[in-house]
mmCIF file of C-alpha atoms in Angstrom:
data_model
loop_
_atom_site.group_PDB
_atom_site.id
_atom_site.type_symbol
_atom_site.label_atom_id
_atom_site.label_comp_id
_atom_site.label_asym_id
_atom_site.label_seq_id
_atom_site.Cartn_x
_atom_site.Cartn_y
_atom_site.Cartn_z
ATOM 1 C CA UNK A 22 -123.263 -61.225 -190.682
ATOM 2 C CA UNK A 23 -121.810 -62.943 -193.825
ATOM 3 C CA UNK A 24 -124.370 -64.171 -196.802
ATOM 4 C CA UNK A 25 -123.461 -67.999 -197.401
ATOM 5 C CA UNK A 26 -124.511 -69.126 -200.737
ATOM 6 C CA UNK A 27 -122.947 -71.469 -203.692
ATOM 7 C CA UNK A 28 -122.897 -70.966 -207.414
ATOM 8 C CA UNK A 29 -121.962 -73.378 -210.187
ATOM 9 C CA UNK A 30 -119.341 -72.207 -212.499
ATOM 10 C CA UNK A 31 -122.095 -72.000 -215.241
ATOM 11 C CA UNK A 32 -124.164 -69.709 -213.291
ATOM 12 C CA UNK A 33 -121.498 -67.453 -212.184
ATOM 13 C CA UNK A 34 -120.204 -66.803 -215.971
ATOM 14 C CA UNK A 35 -123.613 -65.568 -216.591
ATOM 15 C CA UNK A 36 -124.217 -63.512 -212.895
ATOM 16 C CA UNK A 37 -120.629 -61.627 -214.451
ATOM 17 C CA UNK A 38 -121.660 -60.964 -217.662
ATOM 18 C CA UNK A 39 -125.154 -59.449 -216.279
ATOM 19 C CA UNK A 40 -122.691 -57.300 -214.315
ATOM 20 C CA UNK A 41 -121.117 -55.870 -217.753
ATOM 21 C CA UNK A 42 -124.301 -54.731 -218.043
ATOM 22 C CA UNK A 43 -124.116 -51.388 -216.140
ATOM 23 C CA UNK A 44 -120.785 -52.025 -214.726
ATOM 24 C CA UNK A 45 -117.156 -52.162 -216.132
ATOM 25 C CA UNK A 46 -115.914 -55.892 -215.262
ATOM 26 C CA UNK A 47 -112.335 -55.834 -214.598
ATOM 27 C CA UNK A 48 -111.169 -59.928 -214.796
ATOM 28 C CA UNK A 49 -108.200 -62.044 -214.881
ATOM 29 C CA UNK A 50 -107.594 -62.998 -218.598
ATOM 30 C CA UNK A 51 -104.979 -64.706 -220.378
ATOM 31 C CA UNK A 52 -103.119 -64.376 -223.317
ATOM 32 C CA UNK A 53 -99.616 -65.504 -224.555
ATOM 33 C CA UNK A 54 -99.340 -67.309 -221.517
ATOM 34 C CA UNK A 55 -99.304 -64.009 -218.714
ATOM 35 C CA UNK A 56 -102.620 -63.296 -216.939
ATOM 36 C CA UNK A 57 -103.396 -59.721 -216.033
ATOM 37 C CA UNK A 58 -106.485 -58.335 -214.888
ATOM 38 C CA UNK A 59 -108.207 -56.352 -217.824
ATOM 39 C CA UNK A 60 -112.074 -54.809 -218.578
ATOM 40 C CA UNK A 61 -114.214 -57.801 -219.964
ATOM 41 C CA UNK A 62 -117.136 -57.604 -222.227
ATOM 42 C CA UNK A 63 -117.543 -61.349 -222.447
ATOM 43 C CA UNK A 64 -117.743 -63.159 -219.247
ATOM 44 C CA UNK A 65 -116.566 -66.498 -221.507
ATOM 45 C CA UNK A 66 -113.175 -64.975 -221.077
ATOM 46 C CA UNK A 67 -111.915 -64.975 -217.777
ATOM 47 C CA UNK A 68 -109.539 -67.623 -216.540
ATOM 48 C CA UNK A 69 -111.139 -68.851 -213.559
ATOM 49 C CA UNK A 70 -108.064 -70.962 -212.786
ATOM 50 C CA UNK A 71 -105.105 -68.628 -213.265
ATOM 51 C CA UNK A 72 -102.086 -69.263 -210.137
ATOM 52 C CA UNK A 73 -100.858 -65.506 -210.320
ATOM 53 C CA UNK A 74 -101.042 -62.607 -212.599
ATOM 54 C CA UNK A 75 -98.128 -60.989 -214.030
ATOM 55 C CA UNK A 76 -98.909 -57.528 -212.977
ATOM 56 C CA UNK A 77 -100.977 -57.302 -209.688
ATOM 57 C CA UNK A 78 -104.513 -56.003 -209.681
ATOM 58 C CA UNK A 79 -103.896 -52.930 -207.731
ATOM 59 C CA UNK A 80 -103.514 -51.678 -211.217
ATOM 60 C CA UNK A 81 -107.241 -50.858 -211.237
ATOM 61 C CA UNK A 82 -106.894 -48.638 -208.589
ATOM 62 C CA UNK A 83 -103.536 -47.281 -209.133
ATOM 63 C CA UNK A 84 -102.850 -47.365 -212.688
ATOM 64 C CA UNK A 85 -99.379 -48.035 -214.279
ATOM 65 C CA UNK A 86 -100.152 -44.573 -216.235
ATOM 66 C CA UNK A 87 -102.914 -41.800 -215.286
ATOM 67 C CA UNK A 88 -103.704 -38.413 -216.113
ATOM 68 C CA UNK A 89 -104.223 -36.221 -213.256
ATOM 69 C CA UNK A 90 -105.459 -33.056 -215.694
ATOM 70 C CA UNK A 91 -105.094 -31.200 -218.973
ATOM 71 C CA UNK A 92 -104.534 -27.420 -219.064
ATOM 72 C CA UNK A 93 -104.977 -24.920 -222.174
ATOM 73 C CA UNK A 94 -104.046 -21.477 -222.626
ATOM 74 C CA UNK A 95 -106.931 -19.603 -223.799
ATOM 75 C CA UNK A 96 -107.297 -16.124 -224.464
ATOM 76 C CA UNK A 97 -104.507 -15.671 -221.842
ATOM 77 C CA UNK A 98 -105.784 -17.655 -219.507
ATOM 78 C CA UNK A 99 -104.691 -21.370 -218.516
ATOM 79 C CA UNK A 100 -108.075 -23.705 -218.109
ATOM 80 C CA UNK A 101 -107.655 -26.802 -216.018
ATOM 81 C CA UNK A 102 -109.522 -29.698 -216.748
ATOM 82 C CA UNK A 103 -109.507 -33.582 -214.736
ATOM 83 C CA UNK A 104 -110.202 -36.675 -216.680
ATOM 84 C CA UNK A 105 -113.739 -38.410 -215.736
ATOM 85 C CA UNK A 106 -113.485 -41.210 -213.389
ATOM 86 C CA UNK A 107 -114.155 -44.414 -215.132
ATOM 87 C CA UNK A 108 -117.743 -45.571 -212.812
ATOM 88 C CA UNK A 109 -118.981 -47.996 -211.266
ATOM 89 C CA UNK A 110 -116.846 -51.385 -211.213
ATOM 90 C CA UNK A 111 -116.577 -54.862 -210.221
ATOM 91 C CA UNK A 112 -113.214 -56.452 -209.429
ATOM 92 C CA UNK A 113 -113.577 -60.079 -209.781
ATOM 93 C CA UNK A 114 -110.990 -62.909 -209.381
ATOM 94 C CA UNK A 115 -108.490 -60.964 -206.936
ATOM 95 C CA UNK A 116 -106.765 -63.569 -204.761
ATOM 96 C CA UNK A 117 -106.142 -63.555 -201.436
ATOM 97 C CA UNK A 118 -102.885 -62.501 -201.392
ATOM 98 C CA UNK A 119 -103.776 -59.803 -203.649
ATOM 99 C CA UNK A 120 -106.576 -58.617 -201.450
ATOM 100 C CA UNK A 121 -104.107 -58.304 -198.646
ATOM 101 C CA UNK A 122 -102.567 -55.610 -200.862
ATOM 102 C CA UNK A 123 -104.990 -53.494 -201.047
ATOM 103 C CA UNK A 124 -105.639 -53.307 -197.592
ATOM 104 C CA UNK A 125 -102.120 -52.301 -197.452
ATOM 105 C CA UNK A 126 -102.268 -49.848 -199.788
ATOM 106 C CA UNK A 127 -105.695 -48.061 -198.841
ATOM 107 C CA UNK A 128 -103.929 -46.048 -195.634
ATOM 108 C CA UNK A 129 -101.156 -45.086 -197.646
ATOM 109 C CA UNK A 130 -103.961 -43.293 -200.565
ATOM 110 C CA UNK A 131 -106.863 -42.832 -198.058
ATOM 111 C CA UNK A 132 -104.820 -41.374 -194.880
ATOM 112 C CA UNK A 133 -104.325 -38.655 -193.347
ATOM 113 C CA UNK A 134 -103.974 -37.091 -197.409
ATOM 114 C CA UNK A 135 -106.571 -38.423 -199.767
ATOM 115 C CA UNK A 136 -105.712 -39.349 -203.086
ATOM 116 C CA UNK A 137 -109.144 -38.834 -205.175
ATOM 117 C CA UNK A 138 -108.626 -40.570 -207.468
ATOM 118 C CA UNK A 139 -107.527 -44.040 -205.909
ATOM 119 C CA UNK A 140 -110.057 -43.067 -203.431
ATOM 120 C CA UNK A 141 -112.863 -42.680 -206.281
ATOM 121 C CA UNK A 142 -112.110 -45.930 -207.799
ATOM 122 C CA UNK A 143 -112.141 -47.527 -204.492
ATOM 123 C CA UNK A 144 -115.391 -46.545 -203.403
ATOM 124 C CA UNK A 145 -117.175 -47.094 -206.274
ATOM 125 C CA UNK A 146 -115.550 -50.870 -207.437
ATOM 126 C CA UNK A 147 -116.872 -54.085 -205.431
ATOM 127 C CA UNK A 148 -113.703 -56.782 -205.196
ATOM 128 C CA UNK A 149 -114.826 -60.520 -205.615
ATOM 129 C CA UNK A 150 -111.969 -62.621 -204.024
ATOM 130 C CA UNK A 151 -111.549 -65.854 -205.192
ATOM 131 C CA UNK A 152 -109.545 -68.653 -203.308
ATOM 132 C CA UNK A 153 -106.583 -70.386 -205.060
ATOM 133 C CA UNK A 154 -107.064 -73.603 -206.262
ATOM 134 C CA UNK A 155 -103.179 -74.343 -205.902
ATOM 135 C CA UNK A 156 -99.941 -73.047 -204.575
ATOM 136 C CA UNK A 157 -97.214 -71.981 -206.728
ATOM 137 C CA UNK A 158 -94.037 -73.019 -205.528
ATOM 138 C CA UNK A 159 -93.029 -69.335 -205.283
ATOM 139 C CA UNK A 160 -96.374 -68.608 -202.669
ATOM 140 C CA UNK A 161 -95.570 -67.703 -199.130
ATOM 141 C CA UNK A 162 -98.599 -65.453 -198.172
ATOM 142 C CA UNK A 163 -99.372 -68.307 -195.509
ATOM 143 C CA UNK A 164 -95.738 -67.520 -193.848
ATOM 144 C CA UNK A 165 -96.599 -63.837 -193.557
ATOM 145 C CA UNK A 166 -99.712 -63.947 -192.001
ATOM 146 C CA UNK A 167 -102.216 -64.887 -194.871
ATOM 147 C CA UNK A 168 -103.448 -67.863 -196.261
ATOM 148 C CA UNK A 169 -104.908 -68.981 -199.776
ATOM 149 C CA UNK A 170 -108.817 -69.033 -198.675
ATOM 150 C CA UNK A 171 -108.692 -65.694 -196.528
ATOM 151 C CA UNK A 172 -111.057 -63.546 -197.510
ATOM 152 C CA UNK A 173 -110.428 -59.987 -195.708
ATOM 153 C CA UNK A 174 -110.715 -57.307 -197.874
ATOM 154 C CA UNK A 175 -113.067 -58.985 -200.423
ATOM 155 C CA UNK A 176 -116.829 -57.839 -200.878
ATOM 156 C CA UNK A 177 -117.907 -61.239 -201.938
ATOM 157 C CA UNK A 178 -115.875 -64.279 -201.381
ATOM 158 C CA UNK A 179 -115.837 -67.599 -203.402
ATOM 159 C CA UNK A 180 -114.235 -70.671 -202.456
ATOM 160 C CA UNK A 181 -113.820 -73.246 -205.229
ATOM 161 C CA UNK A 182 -114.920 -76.601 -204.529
ATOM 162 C CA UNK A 183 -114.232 -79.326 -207.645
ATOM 163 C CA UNK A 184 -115.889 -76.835 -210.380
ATOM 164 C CA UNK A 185 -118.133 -74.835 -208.626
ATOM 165 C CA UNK A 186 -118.128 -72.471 -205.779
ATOM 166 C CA UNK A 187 -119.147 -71.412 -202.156
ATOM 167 C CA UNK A 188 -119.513 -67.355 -201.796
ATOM 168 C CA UNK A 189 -119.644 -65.536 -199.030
ATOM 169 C CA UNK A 190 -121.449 -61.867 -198.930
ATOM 170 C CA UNK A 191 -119.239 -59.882 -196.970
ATOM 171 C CA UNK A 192 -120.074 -56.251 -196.797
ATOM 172 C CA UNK A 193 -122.854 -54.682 -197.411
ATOM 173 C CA UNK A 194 -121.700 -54.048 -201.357
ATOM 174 C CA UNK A 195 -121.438 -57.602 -201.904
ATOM 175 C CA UNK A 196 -124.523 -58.552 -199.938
ATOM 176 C CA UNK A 197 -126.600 -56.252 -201.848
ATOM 177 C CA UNK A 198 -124.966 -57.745 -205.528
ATOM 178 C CA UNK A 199 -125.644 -61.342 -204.202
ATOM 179 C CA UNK A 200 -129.457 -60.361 -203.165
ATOM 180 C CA UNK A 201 -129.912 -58.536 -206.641
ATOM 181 C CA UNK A 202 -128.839 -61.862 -208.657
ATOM 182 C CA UNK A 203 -130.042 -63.889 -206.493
ATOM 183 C CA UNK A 204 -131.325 -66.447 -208.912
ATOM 184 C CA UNK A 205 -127.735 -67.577 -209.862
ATOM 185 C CA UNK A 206 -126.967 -68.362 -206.511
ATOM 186 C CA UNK A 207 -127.871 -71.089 -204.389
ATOM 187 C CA UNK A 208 -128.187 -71.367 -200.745
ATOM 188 C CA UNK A 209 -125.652 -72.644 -198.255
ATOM 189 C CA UNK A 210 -124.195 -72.213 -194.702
ATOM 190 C CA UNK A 211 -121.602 -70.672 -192.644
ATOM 191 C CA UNK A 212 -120.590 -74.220 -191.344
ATOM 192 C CA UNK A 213 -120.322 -75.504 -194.860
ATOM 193 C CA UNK A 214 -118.009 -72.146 -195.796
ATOM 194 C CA UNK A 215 -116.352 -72.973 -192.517
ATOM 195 C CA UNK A 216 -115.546 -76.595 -193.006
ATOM 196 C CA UNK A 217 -114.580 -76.092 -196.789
ATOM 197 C CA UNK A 218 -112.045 -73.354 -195.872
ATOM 198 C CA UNK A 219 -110.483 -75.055 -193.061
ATOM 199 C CA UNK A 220 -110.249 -78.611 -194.983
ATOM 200 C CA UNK A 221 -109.235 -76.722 -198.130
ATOM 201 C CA UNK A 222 -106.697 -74.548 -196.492
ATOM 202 C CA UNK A 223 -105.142 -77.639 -194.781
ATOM 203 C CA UNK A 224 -105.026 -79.812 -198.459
ATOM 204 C CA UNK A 225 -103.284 -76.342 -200.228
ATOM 205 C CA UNK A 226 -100.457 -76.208 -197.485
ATOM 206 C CA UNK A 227 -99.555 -79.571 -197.553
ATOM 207 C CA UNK A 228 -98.780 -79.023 -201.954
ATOM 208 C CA UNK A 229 -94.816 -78.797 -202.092
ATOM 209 C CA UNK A 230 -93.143 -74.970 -202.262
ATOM 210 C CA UNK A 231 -90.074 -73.936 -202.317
ATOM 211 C CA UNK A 232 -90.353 -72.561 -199.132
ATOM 212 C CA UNK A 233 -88.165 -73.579 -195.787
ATOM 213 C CA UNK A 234 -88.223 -72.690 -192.200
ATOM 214 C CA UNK A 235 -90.379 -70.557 -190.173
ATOM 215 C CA UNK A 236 -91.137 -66.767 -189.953
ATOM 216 C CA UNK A 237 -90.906 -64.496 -186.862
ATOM 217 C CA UNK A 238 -91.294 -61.456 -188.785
ATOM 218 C CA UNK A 239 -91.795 -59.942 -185.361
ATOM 219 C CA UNK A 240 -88.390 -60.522 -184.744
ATOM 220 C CA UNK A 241 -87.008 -59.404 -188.113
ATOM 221 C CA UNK A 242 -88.705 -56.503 -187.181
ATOM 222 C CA UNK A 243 -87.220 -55.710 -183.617
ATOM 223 C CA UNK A 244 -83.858 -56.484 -185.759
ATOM 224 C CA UNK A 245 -84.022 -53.831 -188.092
ATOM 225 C CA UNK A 246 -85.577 -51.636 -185.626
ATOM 226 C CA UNK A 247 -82.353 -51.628 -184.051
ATOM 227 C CA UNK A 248 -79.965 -51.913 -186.211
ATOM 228 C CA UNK A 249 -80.323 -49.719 -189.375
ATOM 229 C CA UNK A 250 -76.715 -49.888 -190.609
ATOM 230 C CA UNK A 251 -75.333 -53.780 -191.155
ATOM 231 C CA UNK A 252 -72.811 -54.921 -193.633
ATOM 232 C CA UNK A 253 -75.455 -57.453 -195.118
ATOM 233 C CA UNK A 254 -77.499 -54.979 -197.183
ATOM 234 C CA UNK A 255 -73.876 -54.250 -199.191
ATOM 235 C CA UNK A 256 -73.357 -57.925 -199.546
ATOM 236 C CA UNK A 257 -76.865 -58.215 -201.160
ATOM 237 C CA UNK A 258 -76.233 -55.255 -202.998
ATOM 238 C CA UNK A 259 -73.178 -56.478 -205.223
ATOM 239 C CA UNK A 260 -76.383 -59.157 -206.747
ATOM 240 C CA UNK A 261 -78.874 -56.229 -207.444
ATOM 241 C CA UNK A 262 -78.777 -55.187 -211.088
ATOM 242 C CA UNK A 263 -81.366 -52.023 -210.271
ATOM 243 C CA UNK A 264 -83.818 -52.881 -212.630
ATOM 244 C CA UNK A 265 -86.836 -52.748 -210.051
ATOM 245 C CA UNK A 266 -89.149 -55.027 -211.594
ATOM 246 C CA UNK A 267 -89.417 -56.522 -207.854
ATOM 247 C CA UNK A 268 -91.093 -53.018 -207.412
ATOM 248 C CA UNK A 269 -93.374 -52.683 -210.136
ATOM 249 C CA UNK A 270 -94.503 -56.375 -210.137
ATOM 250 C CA UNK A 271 -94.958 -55.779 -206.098
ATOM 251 C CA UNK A 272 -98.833 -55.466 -205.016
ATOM 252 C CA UNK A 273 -97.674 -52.788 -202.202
ATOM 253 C CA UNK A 274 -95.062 -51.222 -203.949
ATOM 254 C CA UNK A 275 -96.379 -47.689 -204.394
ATOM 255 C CA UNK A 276 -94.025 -45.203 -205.631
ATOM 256 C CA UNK A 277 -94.658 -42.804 -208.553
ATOM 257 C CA UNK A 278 -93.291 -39.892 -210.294
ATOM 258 C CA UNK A 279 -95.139 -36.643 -211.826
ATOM 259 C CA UNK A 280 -94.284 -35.348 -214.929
ATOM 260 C CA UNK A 281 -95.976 -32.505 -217.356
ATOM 261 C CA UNK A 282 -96.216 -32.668 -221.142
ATOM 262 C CA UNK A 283 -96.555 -30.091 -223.294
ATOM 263 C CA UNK A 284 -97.980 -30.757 -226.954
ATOM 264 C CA UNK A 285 -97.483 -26.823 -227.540
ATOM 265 C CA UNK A 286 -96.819 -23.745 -225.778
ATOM 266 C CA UNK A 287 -100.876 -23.470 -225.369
ATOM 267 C CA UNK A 288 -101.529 -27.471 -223.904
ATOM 268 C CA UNK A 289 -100.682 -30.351 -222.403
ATOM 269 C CA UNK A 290 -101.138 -32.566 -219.608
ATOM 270 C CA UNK A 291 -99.653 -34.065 -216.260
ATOM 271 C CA UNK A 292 -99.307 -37.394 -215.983
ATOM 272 C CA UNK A 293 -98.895 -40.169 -212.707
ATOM 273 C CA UNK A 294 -96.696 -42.817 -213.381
ATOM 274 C CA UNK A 295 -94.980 -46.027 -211.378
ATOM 275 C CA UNK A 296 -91.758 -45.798 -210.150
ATOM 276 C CA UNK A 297 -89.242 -47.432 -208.434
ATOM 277 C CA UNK A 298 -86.906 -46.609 -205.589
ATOM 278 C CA UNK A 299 -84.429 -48.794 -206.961
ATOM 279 C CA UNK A 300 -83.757 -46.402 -209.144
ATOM 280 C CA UNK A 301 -80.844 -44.088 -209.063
ATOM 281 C CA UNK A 302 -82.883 -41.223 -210.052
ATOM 282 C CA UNK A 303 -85.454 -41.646 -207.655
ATOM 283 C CA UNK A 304 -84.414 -39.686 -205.166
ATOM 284 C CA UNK A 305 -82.113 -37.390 -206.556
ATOM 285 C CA UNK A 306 -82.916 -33.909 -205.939
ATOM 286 C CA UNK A 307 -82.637 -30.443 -207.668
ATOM 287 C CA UNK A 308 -79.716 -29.538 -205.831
ATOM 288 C CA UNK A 309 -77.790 -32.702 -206.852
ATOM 289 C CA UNK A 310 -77.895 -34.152 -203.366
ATOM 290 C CA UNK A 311 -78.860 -38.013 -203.246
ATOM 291 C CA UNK A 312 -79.704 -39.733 -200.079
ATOM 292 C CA UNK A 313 -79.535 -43.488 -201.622
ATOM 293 C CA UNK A 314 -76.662 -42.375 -203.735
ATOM 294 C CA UNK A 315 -75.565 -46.602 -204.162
ATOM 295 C CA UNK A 316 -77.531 -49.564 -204.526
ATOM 296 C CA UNK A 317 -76.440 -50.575 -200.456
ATOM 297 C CA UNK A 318 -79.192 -47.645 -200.041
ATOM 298 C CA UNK A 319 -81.768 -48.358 -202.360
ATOM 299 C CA UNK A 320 -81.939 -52.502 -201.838
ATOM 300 C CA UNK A 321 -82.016 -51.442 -197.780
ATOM 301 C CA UNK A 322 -84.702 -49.436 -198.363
ATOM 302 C CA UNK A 323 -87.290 -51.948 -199.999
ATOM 303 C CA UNK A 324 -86.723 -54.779 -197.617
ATOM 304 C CA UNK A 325 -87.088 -51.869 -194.233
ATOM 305 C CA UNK A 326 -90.109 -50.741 -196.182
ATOM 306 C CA UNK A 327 -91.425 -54.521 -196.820
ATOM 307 C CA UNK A 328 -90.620 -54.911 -192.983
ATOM 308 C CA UNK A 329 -89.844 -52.342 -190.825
ATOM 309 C CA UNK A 330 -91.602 -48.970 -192.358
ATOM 310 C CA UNK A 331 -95.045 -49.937 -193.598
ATOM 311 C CA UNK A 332 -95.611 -51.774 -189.939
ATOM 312 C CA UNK A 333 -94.645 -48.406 -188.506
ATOM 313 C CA UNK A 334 -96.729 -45.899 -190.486
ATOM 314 C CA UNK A 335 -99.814 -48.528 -191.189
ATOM 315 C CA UNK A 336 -99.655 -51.285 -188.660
ATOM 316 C CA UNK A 337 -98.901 -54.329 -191.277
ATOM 317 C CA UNK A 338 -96.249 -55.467 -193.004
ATOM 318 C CA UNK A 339 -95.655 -54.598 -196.390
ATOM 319 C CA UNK A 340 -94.873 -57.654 -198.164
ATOM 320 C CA UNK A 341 -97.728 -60.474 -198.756
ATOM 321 C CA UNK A 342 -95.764 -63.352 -199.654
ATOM 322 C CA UNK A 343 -97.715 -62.885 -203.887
ATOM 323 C CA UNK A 344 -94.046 -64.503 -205.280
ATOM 324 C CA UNK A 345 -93.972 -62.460 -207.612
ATOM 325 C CA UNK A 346 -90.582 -61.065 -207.191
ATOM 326 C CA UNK A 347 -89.242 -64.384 -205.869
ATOM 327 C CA UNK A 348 -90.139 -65.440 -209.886
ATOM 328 C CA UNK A 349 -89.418 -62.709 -211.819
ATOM 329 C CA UNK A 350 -85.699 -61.518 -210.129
ATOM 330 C CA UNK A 351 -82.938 -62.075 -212.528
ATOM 331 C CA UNK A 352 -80.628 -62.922 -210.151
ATOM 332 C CA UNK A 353 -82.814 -64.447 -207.853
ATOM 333 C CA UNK A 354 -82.657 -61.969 -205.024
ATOM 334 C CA UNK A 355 -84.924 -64.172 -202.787
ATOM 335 C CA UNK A 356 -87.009 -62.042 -199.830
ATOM 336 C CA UNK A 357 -87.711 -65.619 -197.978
ATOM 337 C CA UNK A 358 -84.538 -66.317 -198.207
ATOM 338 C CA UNK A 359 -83.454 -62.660 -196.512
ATOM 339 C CA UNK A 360 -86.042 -62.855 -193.618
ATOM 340 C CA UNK A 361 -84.244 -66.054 -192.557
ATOM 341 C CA UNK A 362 -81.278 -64.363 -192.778
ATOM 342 C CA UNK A 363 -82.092 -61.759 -190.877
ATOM 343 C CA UNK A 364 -83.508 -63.886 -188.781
ATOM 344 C CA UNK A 365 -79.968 -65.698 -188.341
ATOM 345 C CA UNK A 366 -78.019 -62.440 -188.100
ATOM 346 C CA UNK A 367 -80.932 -61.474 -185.069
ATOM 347 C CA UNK A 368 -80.065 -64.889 -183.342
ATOM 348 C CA UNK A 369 -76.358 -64.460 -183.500
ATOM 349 C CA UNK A 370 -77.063 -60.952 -181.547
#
């Protein structure tokens, strides 16, 4: 059963900078106009207004860049070593759209093969969510099943409301955090959470986006489903410049490459970085065979992952309707804009 409690802005600056106390506080802070979600010593800093960060928070969890260990050739003998795991955490600010992402993401490092180390950071960080306060005009999380005051995948849950918020103690993490500061927090009620996300959700959808017609991603996805090879993705292809910052600015996007380093015949280290398989290289093999030898491949493969591949595998669809991309394309490849078309093409069939 959720916690309900409420917490002026004042108080909750100083509940996260007791936090920094014995945890690291990652935050959403600005500077030079881009927010992205960075360890805080000073509470004072975080922008508790932000619309989007540039680079999603999943970063925490998966990092752009990660060793995954050292070795050293000693007295003929290679020593391995793994890097220490950062500790305990708090992940505060992460919007709903974001939180969606890492639900998506946690079958994918916590399946059937764990991956320790997402799954150590994981376990030992506690997400605050934090509703938006606005809709950018590139938002469509509400389109793909979301909504900007849902708070799955959050451990505590606030909901502004005109300067201060509403919180909601969702697991027993965030329970346990609420009931150990409890003297910043106030109480309130599950109606009063209740009423303020319904109203609130109804006065965010009605703010202009760029956004027109309806979904039926079910339907997109019985259309791809069936039909795997369709002139469209070449058509869409010609605009695709390859740079895949869709894919690293994506909160599901997940795709990395492995590479070792050697300072000197006697160390080095491997290293976990992002990738992209809108890259050429991506999938080129040893043997010089390439299964997404043109970009027809590659941009057909991240909108059948987004829609057809992570439902498969996981259940849920792999896009969250962040924007991100939408904004940052530079030829304004548009995914709304290719779910109604597919949506068209699945009419016409």
């Amino acid at each position: 059963m959720a916690v309900c409690k409420k917490i002026t802005k004042d108080n909750l600056v100083q509940f996260l900078q007791e936090l920094t106390k014995d945890r690291i506080l990652i935050a959403p802070v600005r500077e030079h106009e881009l927010v992205s979600f960075s360890p805080v010593a000073d509470a004072g800093q975080i922008d508790f207004a932000f619309q989007n960060s540039f680079v999603p928070p999943k970063s925490w969890f998966f990092p752009q860049t990660e060793q995954i260990f050292s070795f050293r050739l000693e007295e003929g003998k290679y020593e391995l070593s793994t890097p220490s795991l950062p500790g305990e955490a708090v992940l505060f600010g992460v919007h709903p759209c974001d939180l969606k992402s890492i639900l998506a993401l946690d079958p994918v490092f916590d399946g059937k093969f764990d991956d320790n180390y997402y799954c150590d950071r994981r376990k030992n960080t506690i997400i605050i969510g934090l509703g938006c306060q606005s809709v950018g005009r590139n938002c469509f999380c509400f389109k793909v099943g979301g909504g900007p005051l849902e708070s799955n995948g959050s451990d505590i849950f606030l909901i502004p409301t005109g300067g201060d918020f509403l919180a909601e103690g969702l697991t027993d993490k965030g329970t346990e955090l609420i009931n150990k500061y409890s003297r910043f927090f106030s109480d309130s009620s599950a109606e009063q959470i209740d009423k303020e996300k319904r109203e609130g959700t109804d006065r965010l959808l009605k703010q202009p986006t760029g956004l027109k017609g309806d979904f039926n991603l079910a339907k997109v996805k019985a259309f791809l489903d069936a039909n795997y090879e369709i002139p469209y993705w070449e058509e869409l292809s010609y605009r695709c410049l390859g740079c895949g910052i869709c894919t690293y600015l994506c909160p599901t996007c997940h795709c990395f490459d492995i590479n070792d380093y050697a300072r000197s015949g006697l160390e080095g280290e491997r290293i976990r970085c992002w990738d992209s398989c809108q890259f050429k290289d991506f999938t080129l093999m040893a043997g010089g065979h390439n299964p997404r030898p043109s970009k027809k491949e590659r941009v057909r493969n991240r909108f059948l992952h987004k829609f057809k591949y992570h439902e498969d595998r996981y259940g849920l669809f792999g896009c969250v309707g962040c924007g991100r991309c939408v904004q940052k394309c530079p030829v304004n490849i548009d995914p709304r804009k290719i779910i109604l078309d597919l949506q068209e093409v699945a009419g016409n069939e």
